[in-house]
Coordinates of C-alpha atoms in Angstrom, one line a residue:
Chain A
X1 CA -26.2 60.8 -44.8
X2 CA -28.9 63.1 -46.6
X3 CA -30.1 64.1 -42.8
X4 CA -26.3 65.4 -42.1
X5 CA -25.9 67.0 -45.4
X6 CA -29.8 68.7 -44.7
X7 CA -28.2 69.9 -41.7
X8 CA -25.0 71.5 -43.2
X9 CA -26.8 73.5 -46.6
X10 CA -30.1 74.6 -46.0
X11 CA -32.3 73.9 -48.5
X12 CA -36.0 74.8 -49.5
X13 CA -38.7 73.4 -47.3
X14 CA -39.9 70.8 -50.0
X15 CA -36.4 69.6 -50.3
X16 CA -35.4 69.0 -46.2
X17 CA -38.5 67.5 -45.9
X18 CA -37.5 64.8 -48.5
X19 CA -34.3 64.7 -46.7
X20 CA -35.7 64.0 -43.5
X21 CA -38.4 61.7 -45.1
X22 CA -35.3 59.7 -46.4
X23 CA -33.7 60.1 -43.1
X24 CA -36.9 58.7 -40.8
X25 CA -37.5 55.2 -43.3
X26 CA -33.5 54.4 -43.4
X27 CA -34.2 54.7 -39.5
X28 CA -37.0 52.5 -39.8
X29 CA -35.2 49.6 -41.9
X30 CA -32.4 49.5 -39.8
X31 CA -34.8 49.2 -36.6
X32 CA -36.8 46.8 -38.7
X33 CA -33.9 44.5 -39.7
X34 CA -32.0 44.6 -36.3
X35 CA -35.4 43.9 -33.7
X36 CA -37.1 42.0 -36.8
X37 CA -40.5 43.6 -38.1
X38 CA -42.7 41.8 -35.6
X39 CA -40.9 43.2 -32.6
X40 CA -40.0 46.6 -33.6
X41 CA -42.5 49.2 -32.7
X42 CA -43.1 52.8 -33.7
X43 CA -41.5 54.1 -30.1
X44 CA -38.2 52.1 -31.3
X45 CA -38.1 54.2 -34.4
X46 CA -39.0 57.6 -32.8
X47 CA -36.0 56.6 -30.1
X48 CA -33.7 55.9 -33.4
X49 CA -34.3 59.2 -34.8
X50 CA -34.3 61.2 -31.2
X51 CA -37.8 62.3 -32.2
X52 CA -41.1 62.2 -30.4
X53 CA -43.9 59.7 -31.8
X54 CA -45.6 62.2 -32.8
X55 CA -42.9 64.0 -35.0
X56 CA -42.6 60.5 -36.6
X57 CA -46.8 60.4 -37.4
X58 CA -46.1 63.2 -39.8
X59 CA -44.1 60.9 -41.6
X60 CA -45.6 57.5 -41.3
X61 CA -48.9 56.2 -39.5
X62 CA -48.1 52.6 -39.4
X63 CA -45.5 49.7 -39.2
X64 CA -46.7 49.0 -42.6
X65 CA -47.0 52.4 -43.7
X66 CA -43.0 52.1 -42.8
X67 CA -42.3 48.8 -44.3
X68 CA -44.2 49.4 -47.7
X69 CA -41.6 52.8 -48.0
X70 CA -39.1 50.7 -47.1
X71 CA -39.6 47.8 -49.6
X72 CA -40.4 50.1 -51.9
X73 CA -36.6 52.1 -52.3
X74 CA -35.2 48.4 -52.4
X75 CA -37.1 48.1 -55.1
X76 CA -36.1 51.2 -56.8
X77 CA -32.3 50.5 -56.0
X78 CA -32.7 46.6 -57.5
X79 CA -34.0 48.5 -61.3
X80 CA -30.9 50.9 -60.9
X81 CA -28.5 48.4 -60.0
X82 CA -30.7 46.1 -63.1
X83 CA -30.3 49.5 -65.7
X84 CA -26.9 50.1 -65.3
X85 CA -26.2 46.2 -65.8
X86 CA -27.9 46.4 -69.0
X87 CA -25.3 48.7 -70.2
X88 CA -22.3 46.1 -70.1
X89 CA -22.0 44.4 -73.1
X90 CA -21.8 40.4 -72.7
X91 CA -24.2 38.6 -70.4
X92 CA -21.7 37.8 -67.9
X93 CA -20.5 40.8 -68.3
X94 CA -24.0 42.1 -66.9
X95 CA -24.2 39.5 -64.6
X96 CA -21.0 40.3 -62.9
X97 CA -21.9 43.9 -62.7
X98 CA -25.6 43.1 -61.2
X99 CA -24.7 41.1 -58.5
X100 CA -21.4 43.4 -57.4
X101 CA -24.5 46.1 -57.1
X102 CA -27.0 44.0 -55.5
X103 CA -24.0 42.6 -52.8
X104 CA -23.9 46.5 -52.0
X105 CA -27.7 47.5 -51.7
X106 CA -28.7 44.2 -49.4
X107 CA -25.9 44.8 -47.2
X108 CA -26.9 48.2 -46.8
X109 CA -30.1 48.9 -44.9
X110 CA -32.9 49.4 -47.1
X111 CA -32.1 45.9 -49.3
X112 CA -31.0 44.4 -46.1
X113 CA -34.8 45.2 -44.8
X114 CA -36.3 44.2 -48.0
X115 CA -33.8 40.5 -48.1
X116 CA -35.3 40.2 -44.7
X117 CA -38.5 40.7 -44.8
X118 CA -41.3 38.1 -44.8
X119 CA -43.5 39.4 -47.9
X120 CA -47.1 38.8 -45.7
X121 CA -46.0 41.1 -42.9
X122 CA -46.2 43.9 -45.9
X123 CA -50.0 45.1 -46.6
X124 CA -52.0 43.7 -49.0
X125 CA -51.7 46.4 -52.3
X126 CA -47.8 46.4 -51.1
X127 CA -47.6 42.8 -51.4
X128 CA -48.7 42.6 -55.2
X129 CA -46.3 45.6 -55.8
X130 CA -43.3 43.6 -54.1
X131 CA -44.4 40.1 -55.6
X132 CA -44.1 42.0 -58.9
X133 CA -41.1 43.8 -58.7
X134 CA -39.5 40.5 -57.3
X135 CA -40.3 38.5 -60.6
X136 CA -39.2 41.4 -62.9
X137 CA -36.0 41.5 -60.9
X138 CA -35.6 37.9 -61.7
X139 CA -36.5 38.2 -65.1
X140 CA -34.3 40.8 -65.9
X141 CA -31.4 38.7 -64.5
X142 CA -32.8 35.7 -66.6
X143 CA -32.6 37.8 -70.0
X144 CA -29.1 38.6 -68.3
X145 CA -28.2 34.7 -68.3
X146 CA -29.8 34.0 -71.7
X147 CA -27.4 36.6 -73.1
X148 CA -25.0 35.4 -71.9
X149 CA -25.6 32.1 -73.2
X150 CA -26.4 33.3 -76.7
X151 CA -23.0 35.4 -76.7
X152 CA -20.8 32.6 -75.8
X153 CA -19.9 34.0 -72.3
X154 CA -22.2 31.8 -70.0
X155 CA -22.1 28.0 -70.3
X156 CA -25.8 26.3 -71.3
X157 CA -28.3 25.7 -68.1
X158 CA -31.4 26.0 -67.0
X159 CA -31.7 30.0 -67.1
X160 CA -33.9 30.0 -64.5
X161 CA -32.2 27.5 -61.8
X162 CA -29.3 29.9 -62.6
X163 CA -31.0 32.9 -61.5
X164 CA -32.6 31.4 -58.2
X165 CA -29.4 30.1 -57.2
X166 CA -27.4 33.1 -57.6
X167 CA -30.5 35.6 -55.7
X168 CA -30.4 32.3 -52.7
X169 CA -26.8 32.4 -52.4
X170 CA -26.3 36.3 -52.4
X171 CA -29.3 36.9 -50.4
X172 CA -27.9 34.8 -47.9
X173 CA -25.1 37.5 -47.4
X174 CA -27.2 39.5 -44.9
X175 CA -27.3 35.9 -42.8
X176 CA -23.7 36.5 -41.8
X177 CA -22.2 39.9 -43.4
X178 CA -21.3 42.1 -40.7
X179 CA -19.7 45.5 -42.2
X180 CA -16.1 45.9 -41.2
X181 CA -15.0 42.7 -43.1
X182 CA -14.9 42.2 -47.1
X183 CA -16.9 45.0 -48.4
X184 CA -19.7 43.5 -50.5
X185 CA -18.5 44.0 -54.1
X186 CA -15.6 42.1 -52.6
X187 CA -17.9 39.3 -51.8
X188 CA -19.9 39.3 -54.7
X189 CA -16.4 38.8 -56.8
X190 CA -15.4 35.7 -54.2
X191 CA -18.9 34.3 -54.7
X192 CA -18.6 35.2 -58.7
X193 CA -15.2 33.9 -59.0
X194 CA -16.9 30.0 -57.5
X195 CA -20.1 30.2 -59.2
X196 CA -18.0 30.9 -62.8
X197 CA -15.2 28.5 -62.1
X198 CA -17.6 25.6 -60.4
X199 CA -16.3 23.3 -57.7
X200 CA -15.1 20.4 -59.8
X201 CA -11.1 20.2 -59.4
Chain B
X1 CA -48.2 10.2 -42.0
X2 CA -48.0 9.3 -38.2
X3 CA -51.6 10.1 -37.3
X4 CA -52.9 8.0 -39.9
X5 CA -50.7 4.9 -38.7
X6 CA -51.6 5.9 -35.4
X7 CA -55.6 5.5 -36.4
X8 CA -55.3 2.4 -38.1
X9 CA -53.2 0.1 -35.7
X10 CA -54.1 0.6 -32.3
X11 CA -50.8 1.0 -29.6
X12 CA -50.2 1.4 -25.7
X13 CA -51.1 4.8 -25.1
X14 CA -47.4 6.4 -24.7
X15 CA -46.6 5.5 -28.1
X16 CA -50.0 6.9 -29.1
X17 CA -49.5 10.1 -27.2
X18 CA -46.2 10.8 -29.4
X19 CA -47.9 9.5 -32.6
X20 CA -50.3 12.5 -31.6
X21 CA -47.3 15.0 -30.6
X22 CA -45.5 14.3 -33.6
X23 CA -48.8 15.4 -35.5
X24 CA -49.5 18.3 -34.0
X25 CA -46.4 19.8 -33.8
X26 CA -46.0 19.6 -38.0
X27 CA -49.4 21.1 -38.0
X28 CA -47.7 23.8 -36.4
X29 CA -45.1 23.9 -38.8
X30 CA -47.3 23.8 -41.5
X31 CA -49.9 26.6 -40.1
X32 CA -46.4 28.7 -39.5
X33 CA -44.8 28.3 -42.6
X34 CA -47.9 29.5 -44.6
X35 CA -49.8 32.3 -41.9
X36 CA -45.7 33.1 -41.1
X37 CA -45.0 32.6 -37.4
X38 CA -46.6 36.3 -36.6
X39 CA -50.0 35.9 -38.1
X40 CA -50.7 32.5 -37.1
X41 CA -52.6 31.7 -33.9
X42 CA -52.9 28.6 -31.3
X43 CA -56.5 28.9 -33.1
X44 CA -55.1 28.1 -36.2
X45 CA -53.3 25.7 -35.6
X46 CA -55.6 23.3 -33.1
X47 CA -58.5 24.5 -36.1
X48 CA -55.8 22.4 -39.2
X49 CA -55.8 20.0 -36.0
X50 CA -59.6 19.7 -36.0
X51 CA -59.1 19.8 -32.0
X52 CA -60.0 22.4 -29.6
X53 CA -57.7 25.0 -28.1
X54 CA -58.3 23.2 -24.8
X55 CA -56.6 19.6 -26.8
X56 CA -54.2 21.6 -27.9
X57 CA -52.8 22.9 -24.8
X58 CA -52.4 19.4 -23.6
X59 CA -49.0 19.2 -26.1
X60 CA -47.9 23.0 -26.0
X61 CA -49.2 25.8 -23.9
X62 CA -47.6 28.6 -26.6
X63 CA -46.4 29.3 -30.1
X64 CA -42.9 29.4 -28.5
X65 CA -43.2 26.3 -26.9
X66 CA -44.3 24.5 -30.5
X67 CA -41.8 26.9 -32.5
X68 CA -39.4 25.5 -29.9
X69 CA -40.3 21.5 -30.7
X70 CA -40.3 22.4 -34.5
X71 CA -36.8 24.2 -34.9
X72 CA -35.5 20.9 -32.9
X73 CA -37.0 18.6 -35.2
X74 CA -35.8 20.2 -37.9
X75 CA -32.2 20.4 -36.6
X76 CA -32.5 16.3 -35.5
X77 CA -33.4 16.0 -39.7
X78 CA -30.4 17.9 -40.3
X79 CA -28.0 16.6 -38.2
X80 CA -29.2 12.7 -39.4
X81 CA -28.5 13.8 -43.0
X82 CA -24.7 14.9 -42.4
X83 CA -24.1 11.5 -40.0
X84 CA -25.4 9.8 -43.6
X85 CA -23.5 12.0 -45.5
X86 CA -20.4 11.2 -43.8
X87 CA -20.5 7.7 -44.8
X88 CA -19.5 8.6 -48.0
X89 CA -16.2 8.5 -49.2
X90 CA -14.6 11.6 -50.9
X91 CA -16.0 14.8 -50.1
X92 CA -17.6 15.9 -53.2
X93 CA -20.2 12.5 -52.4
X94 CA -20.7 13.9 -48.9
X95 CA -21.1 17.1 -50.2
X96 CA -23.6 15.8 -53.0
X97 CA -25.6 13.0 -50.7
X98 CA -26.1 16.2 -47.6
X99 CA -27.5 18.8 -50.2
X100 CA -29.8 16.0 -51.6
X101 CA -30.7 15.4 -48.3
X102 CA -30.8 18.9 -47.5
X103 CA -33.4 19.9 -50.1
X104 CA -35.6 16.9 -49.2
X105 CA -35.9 18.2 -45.6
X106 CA -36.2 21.9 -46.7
X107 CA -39.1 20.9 -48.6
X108 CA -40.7 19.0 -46.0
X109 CA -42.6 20.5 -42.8
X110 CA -40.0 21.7 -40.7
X111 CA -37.1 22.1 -42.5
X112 CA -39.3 24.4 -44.5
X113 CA -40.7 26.4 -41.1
X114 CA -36.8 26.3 -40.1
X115 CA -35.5 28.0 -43.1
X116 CA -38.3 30.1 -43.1
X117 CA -37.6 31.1 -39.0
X118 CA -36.6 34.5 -37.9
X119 CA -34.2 32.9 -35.2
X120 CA -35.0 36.1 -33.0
X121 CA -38.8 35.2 -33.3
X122 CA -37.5 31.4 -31.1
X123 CA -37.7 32.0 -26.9
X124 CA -33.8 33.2 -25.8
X125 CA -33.0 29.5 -24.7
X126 CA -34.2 28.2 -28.0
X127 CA -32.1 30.7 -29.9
X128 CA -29.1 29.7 -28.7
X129 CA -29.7 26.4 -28.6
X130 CA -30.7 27.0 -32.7
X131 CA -27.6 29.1 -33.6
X132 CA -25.2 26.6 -32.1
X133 CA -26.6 23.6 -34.3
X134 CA -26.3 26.5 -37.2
X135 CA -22.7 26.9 -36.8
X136 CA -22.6 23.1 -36.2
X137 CA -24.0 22.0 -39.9
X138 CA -22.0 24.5 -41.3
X139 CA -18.6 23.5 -40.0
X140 CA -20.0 19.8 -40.8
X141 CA -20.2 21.2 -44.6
X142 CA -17.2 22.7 -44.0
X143 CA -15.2 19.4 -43.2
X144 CA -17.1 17.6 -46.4
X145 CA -15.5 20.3 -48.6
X146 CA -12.2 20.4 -47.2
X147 CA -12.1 16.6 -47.2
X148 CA -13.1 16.9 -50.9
X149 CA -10.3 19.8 -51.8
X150 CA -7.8 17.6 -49.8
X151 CA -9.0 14.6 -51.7
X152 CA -8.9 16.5 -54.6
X153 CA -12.4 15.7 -55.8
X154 CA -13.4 19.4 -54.8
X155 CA -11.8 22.6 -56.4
X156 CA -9.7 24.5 -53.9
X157 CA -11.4 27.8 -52.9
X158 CA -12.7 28.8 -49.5
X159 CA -14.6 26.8 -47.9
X160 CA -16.6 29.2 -45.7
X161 CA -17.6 30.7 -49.0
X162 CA -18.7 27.6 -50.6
X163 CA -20.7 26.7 -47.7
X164 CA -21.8 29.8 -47.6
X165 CA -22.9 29.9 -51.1
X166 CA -25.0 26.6 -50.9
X167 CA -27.0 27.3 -48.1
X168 CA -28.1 30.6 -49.6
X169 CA -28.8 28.5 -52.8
X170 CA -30.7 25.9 -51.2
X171 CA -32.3 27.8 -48.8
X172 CA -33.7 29.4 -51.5
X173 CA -35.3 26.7 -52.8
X174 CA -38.5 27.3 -49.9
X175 CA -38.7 30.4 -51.8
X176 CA -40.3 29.3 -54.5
X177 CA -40.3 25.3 -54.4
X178 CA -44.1 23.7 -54.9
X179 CA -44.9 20.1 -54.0
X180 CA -45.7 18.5 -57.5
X181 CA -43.0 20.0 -59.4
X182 CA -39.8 18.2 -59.5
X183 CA -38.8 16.2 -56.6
X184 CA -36.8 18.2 -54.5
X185 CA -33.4 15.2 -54.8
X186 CA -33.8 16.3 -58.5
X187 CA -34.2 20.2 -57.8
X188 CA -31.0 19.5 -55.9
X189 CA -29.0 17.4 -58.5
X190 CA -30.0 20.2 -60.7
X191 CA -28.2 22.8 -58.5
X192 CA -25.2 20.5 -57.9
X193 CA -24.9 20.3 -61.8
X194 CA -24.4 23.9 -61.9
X195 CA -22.4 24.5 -59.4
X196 CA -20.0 21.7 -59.5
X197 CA -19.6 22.3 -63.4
X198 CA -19.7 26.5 -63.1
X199 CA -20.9 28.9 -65.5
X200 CA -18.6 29.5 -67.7
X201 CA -18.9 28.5 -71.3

């Protein structure tokens, strides 16, 4: 998207490089979450972007170099999608508009990566960052729930069983969501529409 | 469990040999799940063994080969808890007894290293092999629900969804599940609670 639109306008050296930059770790998270990060090399991701290796060294070094970049716009979708949550008034309200967000960004290829990913293949300082972003997530959806529960529009439970069932359940979207069908906001409303009704007749 | 039996009451060798084989392959699971089937080593694992790499070799000559024996225990656990569940009679006590089930084996050894598998990271025979006892256990699930919608002890909704849904939920659970806490039946009921009963006020 941003490499086409780089191509079409030209922009100030800082700026295409960013493009590019953006370009070259989407690359890298869709070669990551089809071959799996073990298998994948830096040759696949070169091949992806029709560049040589060495064109891709001036934007990463490493695999991890790759994967931390990677993890790390997830991340920076999840507190966008988590902010403009925040701004819908009731709990459920919030929680409705979270999830229909975070459907999108992990069927899409930088959350789909991140979903994916088995935290230890990420390097040590990266790990921290993730492990810490990963409970904020969570408790952001928590203080979601409990408002919810305080405004009337969430039934009483365990805020936090809530919270790790709904992240299992949606994160098990990139197990079997091929684009094409439902779009994801369309899945997070199915899913929504059980979790709020329950399964009792 | 078996190794210790196997010490204390001695048996004719076969039986001894898969006493042995049984205990080295949930080493392997074990070493997997917490290295994560990448980092781990044949070191590692004949090391939690306290045999050499030599003894070792005697029950699997690659982590393949013992990724291989754990994914099949794992699906042999799975497929004795639906046979169980199906002795139930309405399809909301299936659906209950399998996910109590379910969570138990989760927890444990290799339902654990299962859930925690990249199915891509299994030898090509084994991956097929896996993804057909997937599809399997889901449909099983499947049948529970629509047995419980069509004797109307299960909300109607779709029932790919709902499956859907409580895998991703319960396969959660190895996210973040640590021996000690509650028992994983209970983490289970827990879930079941919620989702049976639904989240609105």
């Amino acid at each position: 998207m941003d490499a086409v639109s780089a191509k079409r306008s030209p922009r100030p050296r800082k700026q295409k490089f960013f493009d590019r930059h953006d370009e070259v770790i989407r690359a890298a998270a869709r070669v990551f979450a089809e071959k799996g990060f073990r298998h994948a090399t830096l040759e696949d991701i070169a091949d992806a972007l029709d560049i040589t290796r060495a064109a891709l060294y001036y934007y990463a070094r490493s695999k991890d170099e790759l994967a931390t970049q990677c993890s790390d716009k997830a991340a920076e979708q999840f507190n966008e999608a988590v902010e403009s949550a925040q701004r819908h008034q009731t709990g459920r309200e919030q929680i409705v508009a979270f999830f229909r967000r975070y459907a999108e960004i992990i069927c899409d290829d930088f959350g789909r990566f991140f979903v994916r990913l088995n935290i230890r293949e990420l390097a040590e300082p990266a790990q921290i960052r993730t492990r810490v972003g990963q409970r904020e997530l969570h408790e952001a959806v928590q203080a979601m729930i409990a408002a919810g529960i305080a405004d009337g529009t969430l039934r009483d439970a365990d805020q936090k069983d809530i919270s790790r069932i709904l992240f299992g359940a949606f994160n098990g979207i990139v197990r079997w969501y091929r684009p094409g069908s439902r779009a994801p906001s369309q899945v997070a409303d199915d899913f929504l529409a059980i979790f709020l009704r329950g399964l009792t007749a």
